[in-house]
Amino acid sequence: QVQLVESGGGLVQAGGSLRLSCAASGRTFSINAMGWFRQAPGKEREFVAAIGWSGKNTNYADSVKGRFTISRDNAKNTVYLQMNSLKPEDTAVYYCAARIGSLLYTASRQYDYWGQGTQVTVSS
């Protein structure tokens, strides 16, 4: 089993920045890819970004390319999401996810473990 705990969410003005963290514990040796998803009220959970074990391979949703950066620190079993130039439409609960497999899928069903979520609110 793997446990994921997100942190770093909060309220920020449009154009501002936030950095989310996701700390993994448990059987972290089984994890080869990690990602971020988000869910706004009344909408389905959507893919944001994913990263492979080496940190070389990344995948981003078109809506966040150029603004968000995903990274990982394997020594700390932690993945980060640096969010810059935030927009009100980025407002959502952000979830950390992990895969046993190494492919950077964008579908929620392809991920094996999930965190509890952290709220990000961007005001105009």
Coordinates of C-alpha atoms in Angstrom, one line a residue:
Q1 CA 0.0 0.0 0.0
V2 CA 1.0 3.6 -0.7
Q3 CA -0.2 6.7 1.1
L4 CA -0.2 10.1 -0.5
V5 CA -0.6 13.4 1.3
E6 CA -0.9 16.7 -0.5
S7 CA -0.1 20.1 0.9
G8 CA 0.4 23.7 -0.3
G9 CA -3.1 24.6 -1.5
G10 CA -4.7 27.9 -0.6
L11 CA -6.1 31.2 -1.8
V12 CA -4.2 33.2 -4.3
Q13 CA -4.9 36.2 -6.6
A14 CA -5.0 35.7 -10.3
G15 CA -1.5 35.9 -11.7
G16 CA 0.0 34.6 -8.5
S17 CA 1.8 31.3 -7.8
L18 CA 1.4 28.3 -5.6
R19 CA 3.6 25.2 -5.1
L20 CA 1.8 21.9 -4.2
S21 CA 3.6 19.0 -2.6
C22 CA 2.7 15.4 -2.4
A23 CA 4.5 13.2 0.0
A24 CA 4.4 9.4 -0.5
S25 CA 4.9 6.8 2.1
G26 CA 4.5 3.0 2.5
R27 CA 5.5 0.8 -0.4
T28 CA 7.0 3.7 -2.4
F29 CA 9.4 1.4 -4.2
S30 CA 6.5 0.1 -6.2
I31 CA 5.7 3.6 -7.7
N32 CA 7.1 4.5 -11.1
A33 CA 4.9 7.4 -12.1
M34 CA 3.1 10.2 -10.3
G35 CA 0.6 12.8 -11.3
W36 CA -1.7 15.6 -10.5
F37 CA -5.4 15.8 -11.2
R38 CA -8.0 18.4 -10.3
Q39 CA -11.7 18.6 -9.9
A40 CA -13.8 21.7 -9.9
P41 CA -17.4 21.7 -8.5
G42 CA -19.8 20.1 -10.8
K43 CA -17.1 18.9 -13.2
E44 CA -15.3 15.6 -13.7
R45 CA -11.8 15.1 -12.4
E46 CA -9.3 16.1 -15.1
F47 CA -5.6 15.4 -15.7
V48 CA -3.1 18.1 -14.9
A49 CA 0.4 16.7 -15.1
A50 CA 2.4 13.5 -14.6
I51 CA 6.1 12.6 -14.2
G52 CA 8.1 9.4 -14.6
W53 CA 10.6 8.0 -12.1
S54 CA 13.7 9.7 -13.6
G55 CA 12.0 13.1 -13.8
K56 CA 12.9 13.3 -17.5
N57 CA 9.5 12.3 -18.9
T58 CA 6.6 14.6 -18.2
N59 CA 3.1 15.1 -19.5
Y60 CA 0.9 18.2 -19.2
A61 CA -2.6 19.1 -20.0
D62 CA -2.8 21.7 -22.7
S63 CA -4.6 24.1 -20.3
V64 CA -1.5 24.3 -18.0
K65 CA 1.4 24.0 -20.4
G66 CA 3.9 26.8 -19.9
R67 CA 2.4 27.7 -16.5
F68 CA 2.7 24.6 -14.4
T69 CA 5.8 22.5 -13.8
I70 CA 5.8 19.1 -12.3
S71 CA 9.0 17.7 -10.6
R72 CA 9.9 15.0 -8.1
D73 CA 12.5 14.4 -5.4
N74 CA 12.9 10.6 -5.3
A75 CA 15.0 10.8 -2.1
K76 CA 12.1 12.4 -0.3
N77 CA 9.4 10.4 -2.1
T78 CA 7.8 13.7 -3.0
V79 CA 6.3 15.2 -6.1
Y80 CA 5.7 18.9 -6.7
L81 CA 3.5 21.0 -8.8
Q82 CA 4.7 24.6 -9.3
M83 CA 1.8 26.7 -10.5
N84 CA 2.5 30.1 -12.0
S85 CA 0.3 32.7 -13.7
L86 CA -2.8 31.2 -12.0
K87 CA -6.2 31.9 -13.4
P88 CA -9.6 31.7 -11.8
E89 CA -10.4 28.7 -13.9
D90 CA -7.6 26.8 -12.1
T91 CA -9.7 26.8 -9.0
A92 CA -10.3 23.2 -8.0
V93 CA -9.4 20.5 -5.5
Y94 CA -6.0 19.2 -6.6
Y95 CA -5.3 15.5 -6.1
C96 CA -2.0 13.7 -6.1
A97 CA -1.9 10.2 -7.7
A98 CA 0.6 7.4 -8.2
R99 CA 0.9 4.5 -10.6
I100 CA 2.7 1.2 -10.3
G101 CA 3.2 1.3 -14.1
S102 CA 5.6 3.8 -15.7
L103 CA 3.4 5.2 -18.5
L104 CA 2.1 8.7 -18.0
Y105 CA -1.5 8.1 -18.6
T106 CA -4.0 11.0 -18.3
A107 CA -7.0 8.9 -17.2
S108 CA -7.9 8.7 -13.5
R109 CA -8.7 5.0 -13.8
Q110 CA -5.1 4.3 -14.7
Y111 CA -3.8 5.4 -11.3
D112 CA -3.5 3.1 -8.3
Y113 CA -3.2 5.4 -5.3
W114 CA -4.7 8.8 -4.5
G115 CA -4.3 11.5 -1.9
Q116 CA -7.0 13.4 -0.1
G117 CA -6.8 16.5 -2.2
T118 CA -5.9 20.1 -1.4
Q119 CA -8.0 23.1 -2.3
V120 CA -6.7 25.8 -4.7
T121 CA -8.7 28.9 -5.1
V122 CA -7.8 31.7 -7.5
S123 CA -9.6 34.9 -7.1
S124 CA -10.0 37.7 -9.7

